[in-house]
Amino acid sequence: MSDEQSGQATCWQPEIERMDREALGQLQLERLEATLTRVYRTLPFYQQRFDAAGVDPDGVRSAEDLRRLPFTVKDDLRKNYPYGLFAVPLREVVRLHASSGTTGLATVVGYTRNDLRHWSSAVARVLVAGGVSKDDVVQVAFHYGLFTGGFGLHQGAELVGASVIPMSSGHTKQQLRIMQDYRTTALCCTPSYAMHLADELIEQGVPRGSLSLRVGLFGGEPWSDAMRRQLEEKLQLSATDNYGLSELMGPGVAGECQAKAGLHLAEDHFLAELVDPESGAPAAPGAVGELVLTTLTTERCACGRTLARMGRVLGRTDDLLIIKGVKAYPSQIEAVLVALEGADPHYQIVLTRKAAMDEATVLVEVSEAIFFDEMRRQSGLRETIARRLAEELGVHVAVKLVERKSLARGEGKAVRVVDRREG
Ligand code: ZN
């Protein structure tokens, strides 16, 4: 029976994506055992960790046993930079990527040929769930390089059989020309860069009807539903969120389907657990947890996929800001700005320290009309933004309006936080 006949959405790997949950649990357990045995036998790092925690890798039989396993944290990867935690010799590694290293020393990831095959098929699932087929012209406007975005989406789109344009990020004018001339139907990039492209199109006076865009697959940074609505309206496409991180191969870890009600996780490759960031204990479904999985639901989705869904990502714990003792994610600020008339979702948070107190100032770009308008309207908007932010974040932050395009435009991940605190 075809997907159309059954009324179910098209899946790249239906045998996995619609797998019976009990069978999936069995598959996860088998793969977990194989992984644990392997790292224990090949890496002294894990042998020491497991021994110290009193964990016998052959004795892990259930999800409960999983809780006794020690965590691997970013610092472990940094301390073993660059190749210390590779479980295979370099001669079996055919590709290297790295995290951006913006919050410290970059962490390096190696892929075997088999890893690349798994990675491509995981990205293909995300693309198909987002509405891409072999009939599409896919413009990959993620950066190609050590960052996993460009190559990750590229391989997945090629596997699906789409016509792939390896644009990489930047060269915005050329990007837009090619989008029109090559009749791009699917755009893959960060949501902030998509917003930049949309604003440029409007500025150049390109009529929306002259584009062939149908779907946008945006990821690489947290974004809000309000931002989704703006992108869908400005670019006239259906936008879906997808998630990944280089430590878990890159994009393809999870992606939204057309139901847009959470991101389906590649649970055959990754076992998702929701953990309380403070205690390390399991967090209740529906809670905000570390690994930034906001919710994890195994309820069947309207699309027919049985894979669990995670809520939209608030931010990486690395991005978490603590302003006067209150936790805030940049994506919360974005959600407030998108909803406000006159303010653009181009913003930057500047952190400073005065007399041992952290202060946050949010710089917000506003339209020329407002920026050059009388002071009264300007201060009115500034106060409104400050009030809404205080309501959303639970802490007062200073707001400064700046002229359009005065904040650096990220071509990849937007620079949302500038930390000027010392010590
Ligand atoms: Zn779904």
Tab-separated table of C-alpha atoms and ligand atoms in Angstrom:
chain	number	residue	atom	x	y	z
A	1	MET	CA	0.000	0.000	0.000
A	2	SER	CA	1.452	3.371	-0.950
A	3	ASP	CA	1.653	6.287	1.462
A	4	GLU	CA	-1.038	8.153	-0.462
A	5	GLN	CA	-3.433	5.200	-0.247
A	6	SER	CA	-2.880	4.790	3.462
A	7	GLY	CA	-3.329	8.527	4.050
A	8	GLN	CA	0.066	8.670	5.734
A	9	ALA	CA	2.783	11.184	5.037
A	10	THR	CA	5.720	10.076	2.911
A	11	CYS	CA	8.696	8.784	4.884
A	12	TRP	CA	12.245	8.206	3.661
A	13	GLN	CA	12.647	5.059	5.764
A	14	PRO	CA	9.107	3.998	6.730
A	15	GLU	CA	10.383	0.709	8.198
A	16	ILE	CA	12.205	2.757	10.850
A	17	GLU	CA	10.094	5.901	11.041
A	18	ARG	CA	6.855	3.982	11.609
A	19	MET	CA	8.387	1.166	13.582
A	20	ASP	CA	6.381	-0.431	16.336
A	21	ARG	CA	7.640	1.149	19.579
A	22	GLU	CA	8.320	-2.166	21.247
A	23	ALA	CA	10.457	-3.308	18.327
A	24	LEU	CA	12.195	0.059	18.365
A	25	GLY	CA	12.989	-0.361	22.061
A	26	GLN	CA	14.515	-3.749	21.300
A	27	LEU	CA	16.614	-2.292	18.478
A	28	GLN	CA	17.805	0.508	20.748
A	29	LEU	CA	18.854	-1.923	23.438
A	30	GLU	CA	20.783	-4.122	21.002
A	31	ARG	CA	22.604	-1.144	19.556
A	32	LEU	CA	23.290	0.319	22.989
A	33	GLU	CA	24.879	-2.929	24.151
A	34	ALA	CA	27.061	-3.068	21.054
A	35	THR	CA	28.148	0.556	21.523
A	36	LEU	CA	28.954	0.199	25.208
A	37	THR	CA	30.938	-2.977	24.666
A	38	ARG	CA	32.840	-1.351	21.864
A	39	VAL	CA	33.827	1.846	23.664
A	40	TYR	CA	34.725	-0.116	26.801
A	41	ARG	CA	37.036	-2.420	24.840
A	42	THR	CA	38.633	0.238	22.604
A	43	LEU	CA	38.866	3.386	24.733
A	44	PRO	CA	40.748	3.539	28.055
A	45	PHE	CA	38.749	6.710	28.802
A	46	TYR	CA	35.459	4.782	28.933
A	47	GLN	CA	36.983	1.762	30.610
A	48	GLN	CA	38.117	4.012	33.490
A	49	ARG	CA	34.815	5.885	33.611
A	50	PHE	CA	32.687	2.733	33.660
A	51	ASP	CA	34.912	1.038	36.208
A	52	ALA	CA	34.813	4.115	38.455
A	53	ALA	CA	31.006	4.199	38.232
A	54	GLY	CA	30.808	0.435	38.820
A	55	VAL	CA	29.064	-0.139	35.501
A	56	ASP	CA	29.473	-3.410	33.654
A	57	PRO	CA	28.814	-2.639	29.968
A	58	ASP	CA	27.471	-6.172	29.465
A	59	GLY	CA	25.006	-5.682	32.294
A	60	VAL	CA	23.068	-2.800	30.742
A	61	ARG	CA	19.716	-4.328	29.855
A	62	SER	CA	17.153	-1.557	30.156
A	63	ALA	CA	16.507	2.148	30.066
A	64	GLU	CA	16.805	2.132	33.888
A	65	ASP	CA	20.332	0.760	33.617
A	66	LEU	CA	21.117	3.649	31.310
A	67	ARG	CA	20.755	6.055	34.218
A	68	ARG	CA	23.767	4.544	35.928
A	69	LEU	CA	26.045	5.348	32.994
A	70	PRO	CA	28.414	8.290	33.415
A	71	PHE	CA	27.838	11.337	31.177
A	72	THR	CA	30.290	12.359	28.479
A	73	VAL	CA	30.506	16.144	28.567
A	74	LYS	CA	31.972	18.728	26.240
A	75	ASP	CA	34.994	19.118	28.483
A	76	ASP	CA	35.819	15.420	28.024
A	77	LEU	CA	35.910	15.984	24.280
A	78	ARG	CA	38.086	19.073	24.710
A	79	LYS	CA	40.532	17.281	26.979
A	80	ASN	CA	40.912	14.559	24.381
A	81	TYR	CA	41.354	16.998	21.489
A	82	PRO	CA	41.673	16.191	18.669
A	83	TYR	CA	41.436	12.402	18.215
A	84	GLY	CA	41.569	10.994	21.743
A	85	LEU	CA	37.990	9.689	21.803
A	86	PHE	CA	37.923	8.162	18.310
A	87	ALA	CA	36.945	4.501	18.627
A	88	VAL	CA	38.486	3.535	15.272
A	89	PRO	CA	41.975	4.108	13.845
A	90	LEU	CA	42.338	7.202	11.632
A	91	ARG	CA	42.815	5.031	8.561
A	92	GLU	CA	39.119	4.135	8.810
A	93	VAL	CA	38.073	7.778	9.131
A	94	VAL	CA	37.101	9.347	5.803
A	95	ARG	CA	35.856	12.774	6.983
A	96	LEU	CA	36.560	15.221	9.760
A	97	HIS	CA	34.327	17.995	11.015
A	98	ALA	CA	34.487	20.198	14.089
A	99	SER	CA	32.242	22.238	16.322
A	100	SER	CA	32.541	25.973	15.809
A	101	GLY	CA	34.607	26.398	18.959
A	102	THR	CA	32.906	29.677	19.818
A	103	THR	CA	32.551	28.694	23.468
A	104	GLY	CA	35.991	27.137	23.793
A	105	LEU	CA	38.388	24.807	22.025
A	106	ALA	CA	36.716	23.185	19.026
A	107	THR	CA	35.749	19.535	19.341
A	108	VAL	CA	36.614	17.264	16.446
A	109	VAL	CA	34.340	14.604	14.954
A	110	GLY	CA	35.480	11.767	12.695
A	111	TYR	CA	33.266	9.755	10.346
A	112	THR	CA	33.841	6.327	8.838
A	113	ARG	CA	32.307	5.540	5.471
A	114	ASN	CA	29.511	3.778	7.308
A	115	ASP	CA	28.937	6.831	9.552
A	116	LEU	CA	28.535	8.981	6.438
A	117	ARG	CA	25.919	6.566	5.105
A	118	HIS	CA	23.952	6.733	8.361
A	119	TRP	CA	24.294	10.510	8.494
A	120	SER	CA	23.019	10.977	4.928
A	121	SER	CA	19.986	8.790	5.507
A	122	ALA	CA	19.148	10.564	8.776
A	123	VAL	CA	19.262	13.924	6.965
A	124	ALA	CA	17.208	12.468	4.097
A	125	ARG	CA	14.480	11.591	6.612
A	126	VAL	CA	14.436	15.168	7.875
A	127	LEU	CA	14.299	16.572	4.343
A	128	VAL	CA	11.470	14.267	3.267
A	129	ALA	CA	9.553	15.022	6.474
A	130	GLY	CA	9.981	18.726	5.670
A	131	GLY	CA	8.438	18.168	2.227
A	132	VAL	CA	11.487	17.646	-0.038
A	133	SER	CA	11.426	15.083	-2.869
A	134	LYS	CA	13.588	14.281	-5.873
A	135	ASP	CA	11.609	16.855	-7.847
A	136	ASP	CA	13.016	19.684	-5.747
A	137	VAL	CA	15.827	22.134	-6.420
A	138	VAL	CA	17.530	22.447	-3.045
A	139	GLN	CA	19.652	25.497	-2.285
A	140	VAL	CA	21.988	24.717	0.597
A	141	ALA	CA	22.878	28.076	2.136
A	142	PHE	CA	24.542	26.598	5.199
A	143	HIS	CA	28.285	27.136	5.422
A	144	TYR	CA	30.357	24.363	3.846
A	145	GLY	CA	33.445	23.590	5.853
A	146	LEU	CA	34.308	22.200	9.254
A	147	PHE	CA	30.783	23.146	10.353
A	148	THR	CA	28.496	20.179	9.655
A	149	GLY	CA	25.547	22.151	8.194
A	150	GLY	CA	26.580	22.503	4.549
A	151	PHE	CA	27.869	18.999	3.878
A	152	GLY	CA	25.227	17.407	6.094
A	153	LEU	CA	22.249	18.858	4.227
A	154	HIS	CA	24.017	18.436	0.899
A	155	GLN	CA	24.554	14.670	1.289
A	156	GLY	CA	21.017	14.123	2.508
A	157	ALA	CA	19.486	16.079	-0.375
A	158	GLU	CA	21.621	14.220	-2.900
A	159	LEU	CA	20.530	10.901	-1.405
A	160	VAL	CA	16.873	11.942	-1.767
A	161	GLY	CA	17.649	12.639	-5.417
A	162	ALA	CA	16.927	16.362	-5.413
A	163	SER	CA	18.942	18.786	-7.562
A	164	VAL	CA	21.352	20.317	-5.084
A	165	ILE	CA	22.839	23.818	-5.350
A	166	PRO	CA	25.890	23.944	-3.031
A	167	MET	CA	25.713	27.714	-2.451
A	168	SER	CA	27.171	27.790	1.056
A	169	SER	CA	26.403	30.874	3.150
A	170	GLY	CA	27.031	34.510	2.306
A	171	HIS	CA	27.246	36.228	-1.101
A	172	THR	CA	23.680	37.278	-0.479
A	173	LYS	CA	23.124	39.072	-3.799
A	174	GLN	CA	24.359	36.089	-5.804
A	175	GLN	CA	22.391	33.795	-3.516
A	176	LEU	CA	19.164	35.631	-4.384
A	177	ARG	CA	19.947	35.786	-8.107
A	178	ILE	CA	20.506	32.028	-8.201
A	179	MET	CA	17.378	31.444	-6.149
A	180	GLN	CA	15.399	33.206	-8.872
A	181	ASP	CA	17.263	31.956	-11.965
A	182	TYR	CA	17.628	28.311	-10.913
A	183	ARG	CA	14.054	28.253	-9.586
A	184	THR	CA	14.999	27.034	-6.128
A	185	THR	CA	12.089	25.232	-4.469
A	186	ALA	CA	13.702	24.292	-1.133
A	187	LEU	CA	15.945	26.499	0.984
A	188	CYS	CA	18.201	25.117	3.740
A	189	CYS	CA	19.970	27.566	6.086
A	190	THR	CA	19.856	29.066	9.560
A	191	PRO	CA	16.587	30.887	10.339
A	192	SER	CA	18.456	34.146	10.939
A	193	TYR	CA	20.072	33.964	7.516
A	194	ALA	CA	16.699	33.113	5.953
A	195	MET	CA	15.323	36.268	7.565
A	196	HIS	CA	18.218	38.262	6.133
A	197	LEU	CA	17.543	36.822	2.659
A	198	ALA	CA	13.839	37.621	3.009
A	199	ASP	CA	14.554	41.222	4.023
A	200	GLU	CA	16.966	41.669	1.108
A	201	LEU	CA	14.368	40.330	-1.332
A	202	ILE	CA	11.843	42.828	-0.059
A	203	GLU	CA	14.414	45.622	-0.206
A	204	GLN	CA	15.303	44.763	-3.798
A	205	GLY	CA	11.615	44.866	-4.654
A	206	VAL	CA	11.571	41.276	-5.913
A	207	PRO	CA	7.901	40.271	-6.262
A	208	ARG	CA	7.139	37.258	-4.102
A	209	GLY	CA	5.411	35.541	-7.012
A	210	SER	CA	8.673	35.478	-8.967
A	211	LEU	CA	10.210	32.925	-6.592
A	212	SER	CA	9.582	29.187	-6.813
A	213	LEU	CA	10.237	28.493	-3.104
A	214	ARG	CA	7.939	25.880	-1.570
A	215	VAL	CA	9.664	24.687	1.582
A	216	GLY	CA	12.310	25.982	3.983
A	217	LEU	CA	14.297	23.688	6.278
A	218	PHE	CA	15.829	25.858	8.935
A	219	GLY	CA	18.135	24.814	11.738
A	220	GLY	CA	21.508	25.330	13.368
A	221	GLU	CA	20.199	27.766	15.966
A	222	PRO	CA	17.103	28.078	18.134
A	223	TRP	CA	14.153	30.011	16.722
A	224	SER	CA	10.560	30.639	17.662
A	225	ASP	CA	7.143	29.864	16.188
A	226	ALA	CA	6.614	33.606	15.719
A	227	MET	CA	9.753	33.720	13.585
A	228	ARG	CA	8.403	30.745	11.605
A	229	ARG	CA	5.218	32.641	10.786
A	230	GLN	CA	7.226	35.655	9.593
A	231	LEU	CA	9.502	33.548	7.406
A	232	GLU	CA	6.547	31.660	5.924
A	233	GLU	CA	4.820	34.939	5.140
A	234	LYS	CA	7.857	36.756	3.749
A	235	LEU	CA	9.201	33.852	1.679
A	236	GLN	CA	5.862	32.194	0.886
A	237	LEU	CA	6.954	28.732	1.926
A	238	SER	CA	6.288	26.077	4.542
A	239	ALA	CA	9.043	26.238	7.161
A	240	THR	CA	10.150	23.343	9.344
A	241	ASP	CA	12.694	23.160	12.142
A	242	ASN	CA	15.468	20.608	12.315
A	243	TYR	CA	18.094	19.904	14.890
A	244	GLY	CA	21.493	18.387	15.223
A	245	LEU	CA	24.896	18.973	16.733
A	246	SER	CA	28.332	17.982	15.588
A	247	GLU	CA	28.905	15.805	18.670
A	248	LEU	CA	26.037	13.635	17.376
A	249	MET	CA	27.175	13.780	13.719
A	250	GLY	CA	25.457	17.087	12.731
A	251	PRO	CA	22.040	17.867	11.231
A	252	GLY	CA	19.645	14.921	11.010
A	253	VAL	CA	19.287	14.180	14.730
A	254	ALA	CA	15.678	15.405	14.658
A	255	GLY	CA	13.317	17.201	12.313
A	256	GLU	CA	9.746	18.399	12.069
A	257	CYS	CA	7.131	16.834	9.833
A	258	GLN	CA	4.264	18.768	8.271
A	259	ALA	CA	2.294	18.498	11.517
A	260	LYS	CA	4.850	20.974	12.956
A	261	ALA	CA	4.194	19.647	16.422
A	262	GLY	CA	7.644	18.688	17.602
A	263	LEU	CA	10.775	17.284	15.996
A	264	HIS	CA	10.906	13.526	15.325
A	265	LEU	CA	14.105	12.095	16.756
A	266	ALA	CA	16.251	9.554	14.924
A	267	GLU	CA	15.698	7.127	17.774
A	268	ASP	CA	17.257	4.192	15.988
A	269	HIS	CA	20.576	6.059	16.208
A	270	PHE	CA	20.142	8.124	19.370
A	271	LEU	CA	18.605	7.248	22.686
A	272	ALA	CA	17.016	10.416	24.029
A	273	GLU	CA	16.771	10.981	27.743
A	274	LEU	CA	15.477	14.089	29.429
A	275	VAL	CA	17.666	15.072	32.339
A	276	ASP	CA	17.336	17.721	35.011
A	277	PRO	CA	20.376	19.959	34.418
A	278	GLU	CA	20.928	20.528	38.130
A	279	SER	CA	20.531	17.076	39.645
A	280	GLY	CA	21.317	14.932	36.607
A	281	ALA	CA	18.221	12.890	37.481
A	282	PRO	CA	15.578	12.043	34.888
A	283	ALA	CA	13.208	14.956	34.274
A	284	ALA	CA	9.486	14.548	33.842
A	285	PRO	CA	8.120	14.579	30.282
A	286	GLY	CA	7.033	18.133	29.511
A	287	ALA	CA	9.766	19.705	31.606
A	288	VAL	CA	12.699	21.681	30.302
A	289	GLY	CA	15.709	19.433	30.531
A	290	GLU	CA	19.347	19.375	29.721
A	291	LEU	CA	20.189	18.297	26.188
A	292	VAL	CA	17.653	21.046	25.663
A	293	LEU	CA	14.948	18.564	24.794
A	294	THR	CA	11.985	20.523	26.052
A	295	THR	CA	9.462	17.733	25.758
A	296	LEU	CA	9.632	14.181	24.680
A	297	THR	CA	6.458	12.523	23.551
A	298	THR	CA	5.958	9.058	22.136
A	299	GLU	CA	2.329	9.675	21.271
A	300	ARG	CA	1.637	8.845	17.666
A	301	CYS	CA	1.937	11.893	15.406
A	302	ALA	CA	-0.701	12.738	12.783
A	303	CYS	CA	1.918	12.008	10.114
A	304	GLY	CA	2.079	8.320	11.055
A	305	ARG	CA	5.656	8.379	12.342
A	306	THR	CA	6.114	6.568	15.641
A	307	LEU	CA	9.471	8.212	16.427
A	308	ALA	CA	9.342	10.303	19.612
A	309	ARG	CA	9.136	14.059	19.247
A	310	MET	CA	11.078	16.680	21.141
A	311	GLY	CA	9.785	20.185	21.613
A	312	ARG	CA	11.497	23.056	19.834
A	313	VAL	CA	14.924	23.772	21.173
A	314	LEU	CA	15.193	26.685	23.601
A	315	GLY	CA	18.938	26.814	23.292
A	316	ARG	CA	22.051	24.869	24.075
A	317	THR	CA	23.011	25.011	27.708
A	318	ASP	CA	26.091	26.864	26.425
A	319	ASP	CA	23.718	29.642	25.257
A	320	LEU	CA	21.895	29.902	28.535
A	321	LEU	CA	22.243	33.374	30.003
A	322	ILE	CA	22.014	34.106	33.655
A	323	ILE	CA	20.922	37.701	34.092
A	324	LYS	CA	20.749	38.830	37.707
A	325	GLY	CA	20.308	35.218	38.701
A	326	VAL	CA	17.475	34.566	36.240
A	327	LYS	CA	17.929	32.030	33.446
A	328	ALA	CA	17.125	33.197	29.946
A	329	TYR	CA	17.642	31.916	26.423
A	330	PRO	CA	18.224	34.296	23.483
A	331	SER	CA	15.341	32.580	21.650
A	332	GLN	CA	12.911	33.953	24.266
A	333	ILE	CA	13.997	37.470	23.339
A	334	GLU	CA	13.499	36.733	19.663
A	335	ALA	CA	9.941	35.539	20.266
A	336	VAL	CA	9.073	38.854	21.941
A	337	LEU	CA	10.592	40.966	19.153
A	338	VAL	CA	8.986	39.076	16.280
A	339	ALA	CA	5.580	39.671	17.793
A	340	LEU	CA	6.090	43.447	17.969
A	341	GLU	CA	5.295	45.874	15.198
A	342	GLY	CA	8.267	48.095	14.327
A	343	ALA	CA	10.972	45.912	15.851
A	344	ASP	CA	12.990	43.516	13.711
A	345	PRO	CA	14.053	40.098	14.962
A	346	HIS	CA	17.647	41.253	14.459
A	347	TYR	CA	19.010	41.717	17.936
A	348	GLN	CA	22.050	41.301	20.090
A	349	ILE	CA	22.453	40.896	23.827
A	350	VAL	CA	25.405	42.702	25.376
A	351	LEU	CA	26.447	41.504	28.807
A	352	THR	CA	28.440	43.779	31.068
A	353	ARG	CA	29.344	43.703	34.746
A	354	LYS	CA	28.920	46.694	37.013
A	355	ALA	CA	29.879	46.460	40.674
A	356	ALA	CA	29.771	42.644	40.559
A	357	MET	CA	26.261	42.716	39.059
A	358	ASP	CA	25.618	41.358	35.587
A	359	GLU	CA	23.732	43.718	33.348
A	360	ALA	CA	22.150	42.890	30.019
A	361	THR	CA	21.368	45.343	27.264
A	362	VAL	CA	19.351	44.166	24.295
A	363	LEU	CA	20.152	46.016	21.070
A	364	VAL	CA	17.196	45.892	18.703
A	365	GLU	CA	17.143	46.990	15.099
A	366	VAL	CA	14.190	49.136	14.112
A	367	SER	CA	12.926	50.408	10.783
A	368	GLU	CA	14.268	53.709	9.439
A	369	ALA	CA	10.832	55.238	9.886
A	370	ILE	CA	11.025	54.686	13.607
A	371	PHE	CA	14.716	55.310	14.021
A	372	PHE	CA	14.497	58.759	12.464
A	373	ASP	CA	11.102	59.519	13.911
A	374	GLU	CA	10.477	61.775	16.836
A	375	MET	CA	11.923	60.774	20.181
A	376	ARG	CA	8.492	60.192	21.669
A	377	ARG	CA	7.636	57.290	19.372
A	378	GLN	CA	11.081	55.845	19.807
A	379	SER	CA	10.933	55.877	23.556
A	380	GLY	CA	7.408	54.457	23.430
A	381	LEU	CA	8.627	51.450	21.453
A	382	ARG	CA	11.663	51.060	23.683
A	383	GLU	CA	9.469	50.959	26.762
A	384	THR	CA	7.087	48.463	25.189
A	385	ILE	CA	9.974	46.144	24.289
A	386	ALA	CA	11.470	46.460	27.780
A	387	ARG	CA	8.123	45.682	29.396
A	388	ARG	CA	7.414	42.634	27.200
A	389	LEU	CA	10.931	41.324	27.757
A	390	ALA	CA	10.553	41.732	31.516
A	391	GLU	CA	7.279	39.773	31.352
A	392	GLU	CA	8.830	37.002	29.271
A	393	LEU	CA	12.145	36.704	31.097
A	394	GLY	CA	11.123	37.648	34.601
A	395	VAL	CA	13.966	40.131	34.883
A	396	HIS	CA	14.464	43.701	33.723
A	397	VAL	CA	16.891	44.252	30.855
A	398	ALA	CA	17.914	47.545	29.249
A	399	VAL	CA	16.808	48.084	25.651
A	400	LYS	CA	18.587	50.177	23.048
A	401	LEU	CA	17.155	50.806	19.594
A	402	VAL	CA	19.648	50.797	16.754
A	403	GLU	CA	19.443	51.584	13.068
A	404	ARG	CA	18.615	48.806	10.614
A	405	LYS	CA	21.616	46.736	9.512
A	406	SER	CA	23.830	48.187	12.233
A	407	LEU	CA	24.191	44.772	13.867
A	408	ALA	CA	26.468	42.310	12.109
A	409	ARG	CA	24.513	39.909	9.926
A	410	GLY	CA	25.501	36.344	10.542
A	411	GLU	CA	25.773	34.315	7.379
A	412	GLY	CA	25.601	31.180	9.416
A	413	LYS	CA	24.713	31.156	13.061
A	414	ALA	CA	23.783	34.640	14.235
A	415	VAL	CA	25.931	36.193	16.952
A	416	ARG	CA	23.292	36.830	19.602
A	417	VAL	CA	25.390	37.387	22.674
A	418	VAL	CA	28.372	39.687	23.171
A	419	ASP	CA	29.962	39.111	26.550
A	420	ARG	CA	31.878	42.124	27.834
A	421	ARG	CA	32.069	40.893	31.403
A	422	GLU	CA	35.577	40.540	32.752
A	423	GLY	CA	36.893	37.846	35.004
B	1	ZN	ZN	4.930	13.808	12.588
